[in-house]
Coordinates of C-alpha atoms in Angstrom, one line a residue:
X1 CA -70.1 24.2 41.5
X2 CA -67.1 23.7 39.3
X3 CA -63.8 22.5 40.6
X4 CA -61.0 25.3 40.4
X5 CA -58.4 25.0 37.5
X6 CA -54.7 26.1 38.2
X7 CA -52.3 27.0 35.6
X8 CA -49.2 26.9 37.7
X9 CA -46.7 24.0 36.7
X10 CA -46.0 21.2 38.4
X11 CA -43.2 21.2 40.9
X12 CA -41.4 18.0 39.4
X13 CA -41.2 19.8 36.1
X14 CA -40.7 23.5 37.1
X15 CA -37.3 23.1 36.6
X16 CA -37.4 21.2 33.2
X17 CA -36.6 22.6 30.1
X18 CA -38.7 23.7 27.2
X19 CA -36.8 21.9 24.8
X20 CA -33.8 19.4 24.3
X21 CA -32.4 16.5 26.6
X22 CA -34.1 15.8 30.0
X23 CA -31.5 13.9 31.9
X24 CA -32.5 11.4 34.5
X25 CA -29.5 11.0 36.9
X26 CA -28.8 7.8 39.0
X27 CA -25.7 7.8 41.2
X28 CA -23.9 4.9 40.6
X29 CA -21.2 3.4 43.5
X30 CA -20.3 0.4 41.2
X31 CA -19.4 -0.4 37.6
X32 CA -19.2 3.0 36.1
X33 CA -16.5 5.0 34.0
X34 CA -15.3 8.6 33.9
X35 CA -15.3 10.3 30.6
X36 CA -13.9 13.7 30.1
X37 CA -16.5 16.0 28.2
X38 CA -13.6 16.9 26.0
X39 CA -13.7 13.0 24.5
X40 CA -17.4 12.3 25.1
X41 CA -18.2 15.5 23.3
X42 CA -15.7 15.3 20.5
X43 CA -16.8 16.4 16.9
X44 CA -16.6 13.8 14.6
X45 CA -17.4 10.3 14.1
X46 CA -18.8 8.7 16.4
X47 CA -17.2 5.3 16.1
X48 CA -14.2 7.0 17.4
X49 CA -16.1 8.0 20.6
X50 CA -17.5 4.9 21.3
X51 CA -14.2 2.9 20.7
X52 CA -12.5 5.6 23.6
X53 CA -15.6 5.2 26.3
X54 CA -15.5 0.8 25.4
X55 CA -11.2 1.1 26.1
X56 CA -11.7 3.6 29.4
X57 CA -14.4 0.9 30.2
X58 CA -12.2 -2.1 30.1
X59 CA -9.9 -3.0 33.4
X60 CA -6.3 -3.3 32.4
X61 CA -4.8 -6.1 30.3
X62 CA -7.6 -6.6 28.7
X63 CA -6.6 -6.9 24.1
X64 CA -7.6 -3.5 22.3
X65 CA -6.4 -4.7 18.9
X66 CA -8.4 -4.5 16.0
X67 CA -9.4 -8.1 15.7
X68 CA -10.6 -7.7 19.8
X69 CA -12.5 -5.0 18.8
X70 CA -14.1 -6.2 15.7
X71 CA -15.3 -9.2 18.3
X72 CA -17.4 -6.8 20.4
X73 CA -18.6 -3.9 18.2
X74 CA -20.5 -4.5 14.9
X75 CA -18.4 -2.5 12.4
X76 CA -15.6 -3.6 10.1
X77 CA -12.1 -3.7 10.3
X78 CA -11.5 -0.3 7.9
X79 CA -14.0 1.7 10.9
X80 CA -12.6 0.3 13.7
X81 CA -8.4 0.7 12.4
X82 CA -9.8 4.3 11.2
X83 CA -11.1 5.2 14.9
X84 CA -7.6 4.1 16.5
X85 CA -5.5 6.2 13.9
X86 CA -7.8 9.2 15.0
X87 CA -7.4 8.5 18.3
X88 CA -3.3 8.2 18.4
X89 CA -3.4 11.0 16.4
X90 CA -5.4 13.2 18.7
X91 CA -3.4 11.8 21.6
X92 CA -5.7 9.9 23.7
X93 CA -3.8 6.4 22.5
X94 CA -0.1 5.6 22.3
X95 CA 1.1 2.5 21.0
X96 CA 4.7 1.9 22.4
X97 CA 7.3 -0.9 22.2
X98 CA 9.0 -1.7 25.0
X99 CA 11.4 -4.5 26.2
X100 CA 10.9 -7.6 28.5
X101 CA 13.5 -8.7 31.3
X102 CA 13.6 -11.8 29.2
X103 CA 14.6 -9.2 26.5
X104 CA 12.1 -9.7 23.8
X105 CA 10.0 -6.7 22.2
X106 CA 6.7 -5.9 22.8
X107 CA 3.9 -3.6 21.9
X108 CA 2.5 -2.0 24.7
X109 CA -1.0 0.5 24.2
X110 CA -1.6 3.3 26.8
X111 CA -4.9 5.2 26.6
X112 CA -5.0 8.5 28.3
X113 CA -7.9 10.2 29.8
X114 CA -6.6 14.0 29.1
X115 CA -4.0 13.5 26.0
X116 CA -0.6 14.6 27.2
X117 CA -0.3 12.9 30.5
X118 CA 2.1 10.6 31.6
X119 CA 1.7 6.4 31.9
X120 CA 1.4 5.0 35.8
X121 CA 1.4 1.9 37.2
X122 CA -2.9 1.1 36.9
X123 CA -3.6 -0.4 40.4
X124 CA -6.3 -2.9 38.8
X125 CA -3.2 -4.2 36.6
X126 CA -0.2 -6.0 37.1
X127 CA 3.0 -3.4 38.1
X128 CA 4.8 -2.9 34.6
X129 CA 8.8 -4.4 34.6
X130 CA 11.3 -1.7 35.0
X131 CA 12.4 -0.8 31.6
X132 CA 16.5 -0.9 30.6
X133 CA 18.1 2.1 31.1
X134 CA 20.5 4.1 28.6
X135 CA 19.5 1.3 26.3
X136 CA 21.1 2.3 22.4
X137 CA 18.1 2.8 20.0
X138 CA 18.8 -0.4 17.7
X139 CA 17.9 -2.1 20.7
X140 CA 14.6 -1.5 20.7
X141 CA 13.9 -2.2 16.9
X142 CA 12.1 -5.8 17.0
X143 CA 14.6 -7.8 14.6
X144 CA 11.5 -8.4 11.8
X145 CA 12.0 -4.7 11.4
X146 CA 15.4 -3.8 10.2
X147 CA 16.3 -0.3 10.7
X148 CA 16.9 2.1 7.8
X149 CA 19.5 4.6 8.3
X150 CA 19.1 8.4 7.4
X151 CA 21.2 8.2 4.3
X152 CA 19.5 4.8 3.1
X153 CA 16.0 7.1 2.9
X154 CA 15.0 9.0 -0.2
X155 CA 16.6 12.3 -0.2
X156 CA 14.2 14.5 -1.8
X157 CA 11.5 12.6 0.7
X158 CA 13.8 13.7 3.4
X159 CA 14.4 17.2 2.1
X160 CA 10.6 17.8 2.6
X161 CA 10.1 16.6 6.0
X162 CA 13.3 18.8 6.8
X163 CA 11.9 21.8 5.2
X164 CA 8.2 21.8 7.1
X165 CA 10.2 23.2 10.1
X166 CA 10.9 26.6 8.2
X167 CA 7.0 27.1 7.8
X168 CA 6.3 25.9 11.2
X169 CA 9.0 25.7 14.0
X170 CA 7.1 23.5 16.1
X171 CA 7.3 20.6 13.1
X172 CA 11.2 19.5 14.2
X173 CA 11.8 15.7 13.3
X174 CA 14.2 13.6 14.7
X175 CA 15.9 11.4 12.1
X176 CA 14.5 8.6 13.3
X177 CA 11.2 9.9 12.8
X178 CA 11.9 11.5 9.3
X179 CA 12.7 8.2 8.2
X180 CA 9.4 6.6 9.1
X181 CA 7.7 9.0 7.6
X182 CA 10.0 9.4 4.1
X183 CA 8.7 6.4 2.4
X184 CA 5.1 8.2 2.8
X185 CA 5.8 11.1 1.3
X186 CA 8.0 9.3 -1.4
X187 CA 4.6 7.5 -2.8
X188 CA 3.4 10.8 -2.8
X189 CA 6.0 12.2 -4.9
X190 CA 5.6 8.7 -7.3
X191 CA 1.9 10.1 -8.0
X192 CA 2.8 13.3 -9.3
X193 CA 2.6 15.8 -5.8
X194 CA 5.1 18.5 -5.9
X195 CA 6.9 19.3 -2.6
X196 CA 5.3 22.9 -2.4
X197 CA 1.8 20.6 -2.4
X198 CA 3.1 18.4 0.5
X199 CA 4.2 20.9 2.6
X200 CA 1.1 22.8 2.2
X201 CA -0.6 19.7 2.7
X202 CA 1.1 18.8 5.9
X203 CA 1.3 22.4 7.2
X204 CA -2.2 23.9 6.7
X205 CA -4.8 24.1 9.5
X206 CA -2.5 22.6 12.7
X207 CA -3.7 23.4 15.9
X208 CA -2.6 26.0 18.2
X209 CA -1.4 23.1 21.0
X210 CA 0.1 19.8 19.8
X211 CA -1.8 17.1 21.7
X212 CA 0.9 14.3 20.6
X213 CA 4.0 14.7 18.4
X214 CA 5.0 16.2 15.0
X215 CA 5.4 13.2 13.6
X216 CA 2.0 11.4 14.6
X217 CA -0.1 13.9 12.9
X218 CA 2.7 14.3 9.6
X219 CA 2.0 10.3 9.3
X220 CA -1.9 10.8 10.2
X221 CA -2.2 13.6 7.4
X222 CA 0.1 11.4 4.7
X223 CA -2.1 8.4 5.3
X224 CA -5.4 9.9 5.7
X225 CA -5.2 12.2 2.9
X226 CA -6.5 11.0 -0.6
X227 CA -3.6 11.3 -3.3
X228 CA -4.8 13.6 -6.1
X229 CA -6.1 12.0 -9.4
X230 CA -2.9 11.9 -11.8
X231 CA -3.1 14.3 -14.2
X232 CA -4.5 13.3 -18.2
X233 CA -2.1 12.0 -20.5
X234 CA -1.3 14.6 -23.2
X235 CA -2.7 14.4 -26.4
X236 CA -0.1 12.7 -28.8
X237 CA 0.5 15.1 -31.9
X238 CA -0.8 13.3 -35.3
X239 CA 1.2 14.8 -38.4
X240 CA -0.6 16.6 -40.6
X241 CA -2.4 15.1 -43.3
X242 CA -1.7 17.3 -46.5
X243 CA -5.1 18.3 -48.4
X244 CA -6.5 16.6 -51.7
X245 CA -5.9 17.6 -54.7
X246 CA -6.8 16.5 -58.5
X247 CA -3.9 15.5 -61.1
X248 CA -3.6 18.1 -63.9
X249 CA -2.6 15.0 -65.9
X250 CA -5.3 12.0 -65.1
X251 CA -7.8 14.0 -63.3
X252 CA -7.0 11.4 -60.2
X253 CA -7.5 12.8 -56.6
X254 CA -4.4 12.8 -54.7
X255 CA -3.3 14.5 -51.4
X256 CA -0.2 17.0 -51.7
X257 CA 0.6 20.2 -50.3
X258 CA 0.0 22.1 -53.6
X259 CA -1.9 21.7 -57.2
X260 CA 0.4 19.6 -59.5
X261 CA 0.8 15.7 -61.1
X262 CA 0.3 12.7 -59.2
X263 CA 3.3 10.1 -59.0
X264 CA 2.3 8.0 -61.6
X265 CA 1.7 11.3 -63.4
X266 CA 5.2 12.3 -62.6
X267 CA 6.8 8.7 -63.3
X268 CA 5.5 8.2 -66.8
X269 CA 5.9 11.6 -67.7
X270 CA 2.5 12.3 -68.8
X271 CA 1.3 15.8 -69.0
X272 CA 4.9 17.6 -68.0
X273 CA 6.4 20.2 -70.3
X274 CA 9.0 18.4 -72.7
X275 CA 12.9 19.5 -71.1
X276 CA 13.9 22.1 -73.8

């Protein structure tokens, strides 16, 4: 007698679907990391994303720069720079300076899990020193880095950063910031960009929420954004080259804007009516 065949699935895979990703979930109590789906899910390159989940990975303290980086993953420099830049642009990085008791500069990096929220003390990392209050803003300018003032920048570069707020109110820049960013957009001026094209460069297709401010993604766009190839020379005019013609005189071919003698023709006198 033959054994009965059933077509009903199997309870381990009832649930499973037809097609895509089967995950295979293992709760972990040790050595994991929390990822928002917003950054684990971002569109994109994925260097970028894997250069967030390796920083939320490491404890606190532990170097982020590029040279650190370059150690532990397998791309280049240019990748690895290029995933930060999209990253403080986006807001999930912050590169700050701040000042030590001993009163010495440094650069401190903050990476946020939700972009827009506010630096705390990390309990796996040493407490952070109490930064100087009321503290004027030349005094945080390392002293390698001389500050430029507002009327030292280039004022046409100026005038454009000024103007961007009239298409966009959100896009209000300190002076401090337009400064930074006026060398930038005086390269671009240099290669031939008009200021209409840079402010509809740096004005076109911004978000509806600001994840970090103005001036991070004015100096992501300026940097990111290939200059445009400078236009062909023009032509130079050649003068005209007057047609041949043939000497009534010698028969010789010479170029002249009109039938007549050529100039030996016309210096010996050869063939021209005698003066009356």
């Amino acid at each position: 007698m033959a054994d009965s065949q059933s077509n009903a699935r199997l309870r381990a895979d009832a649930g499973a679907p037809r097609s895509g990703v089967i995950h295979v979930r293992t709760r972990l109590t040790a050595d994991f990391t929390v990822v928002a789906n917003a950054l684990a899910q971002r569109r994109g390159s994925a260097v970028t994303v894997g250069v967030a989940v390796y920083i939320l990975s490491l404890p606190s303290g532990t170097p982020v720069t590029i040279a650190a980086l370059c150690a532990h993953f397998t791309e280049g420099e240019i990748l690895i720079s290029r995933a930060l830049r999209e990253l403080e642009a986006a807001g999930y990085l912050e590169r700050r300076r701040e000042r030590t008791p001993a009163g010495q500069i440094r650069t401190r990096t903050y990476f946020y899990d939700v972009p827009g929220g506010t630096p705390e003390p990390d309990p796996d990392g040493p407490p952070d020193p109490p930064r100087p209050s009321k503290q004027p803003v030349a005094d945080e300018t390392p002293a390698e880095e001389p500050s430029v003032a507002l009327t030292e920048a280039d004022p046409q570069a100026i005038s454009v950063l000024a103007s961007l707020r009239h298409v966009d109110p959100r896009l209000v820049l300190s002076g401090r910031e337009a400064v930074r960013l006026a060398p930038a957009v005086t390269a671009w001026l240099a290669a031939g960009v008009t200021p209409a094209q840079i402010t509809r460069t740096l004005t076109t297709g911004l978000p509806d929420r600001f994840l970090t401010r103005p001036a991070g993604l004015r100096a992501f766009r300026l940097r990111e954004t290939p200059l445009p190839a400078p236009p062909p020379p023009e032509p130079v005019a050649r003068p005209a080259v007057p047609p041949l013609q043939t000497c009534d005189g010698c028969d010789r071919a010479f170029r002249a804007p009109a039938p007549g003698h050529c100039r030996d023709c016309r210096s010996a006198g050869t063939g021209l009516p005698a003066a009356a």
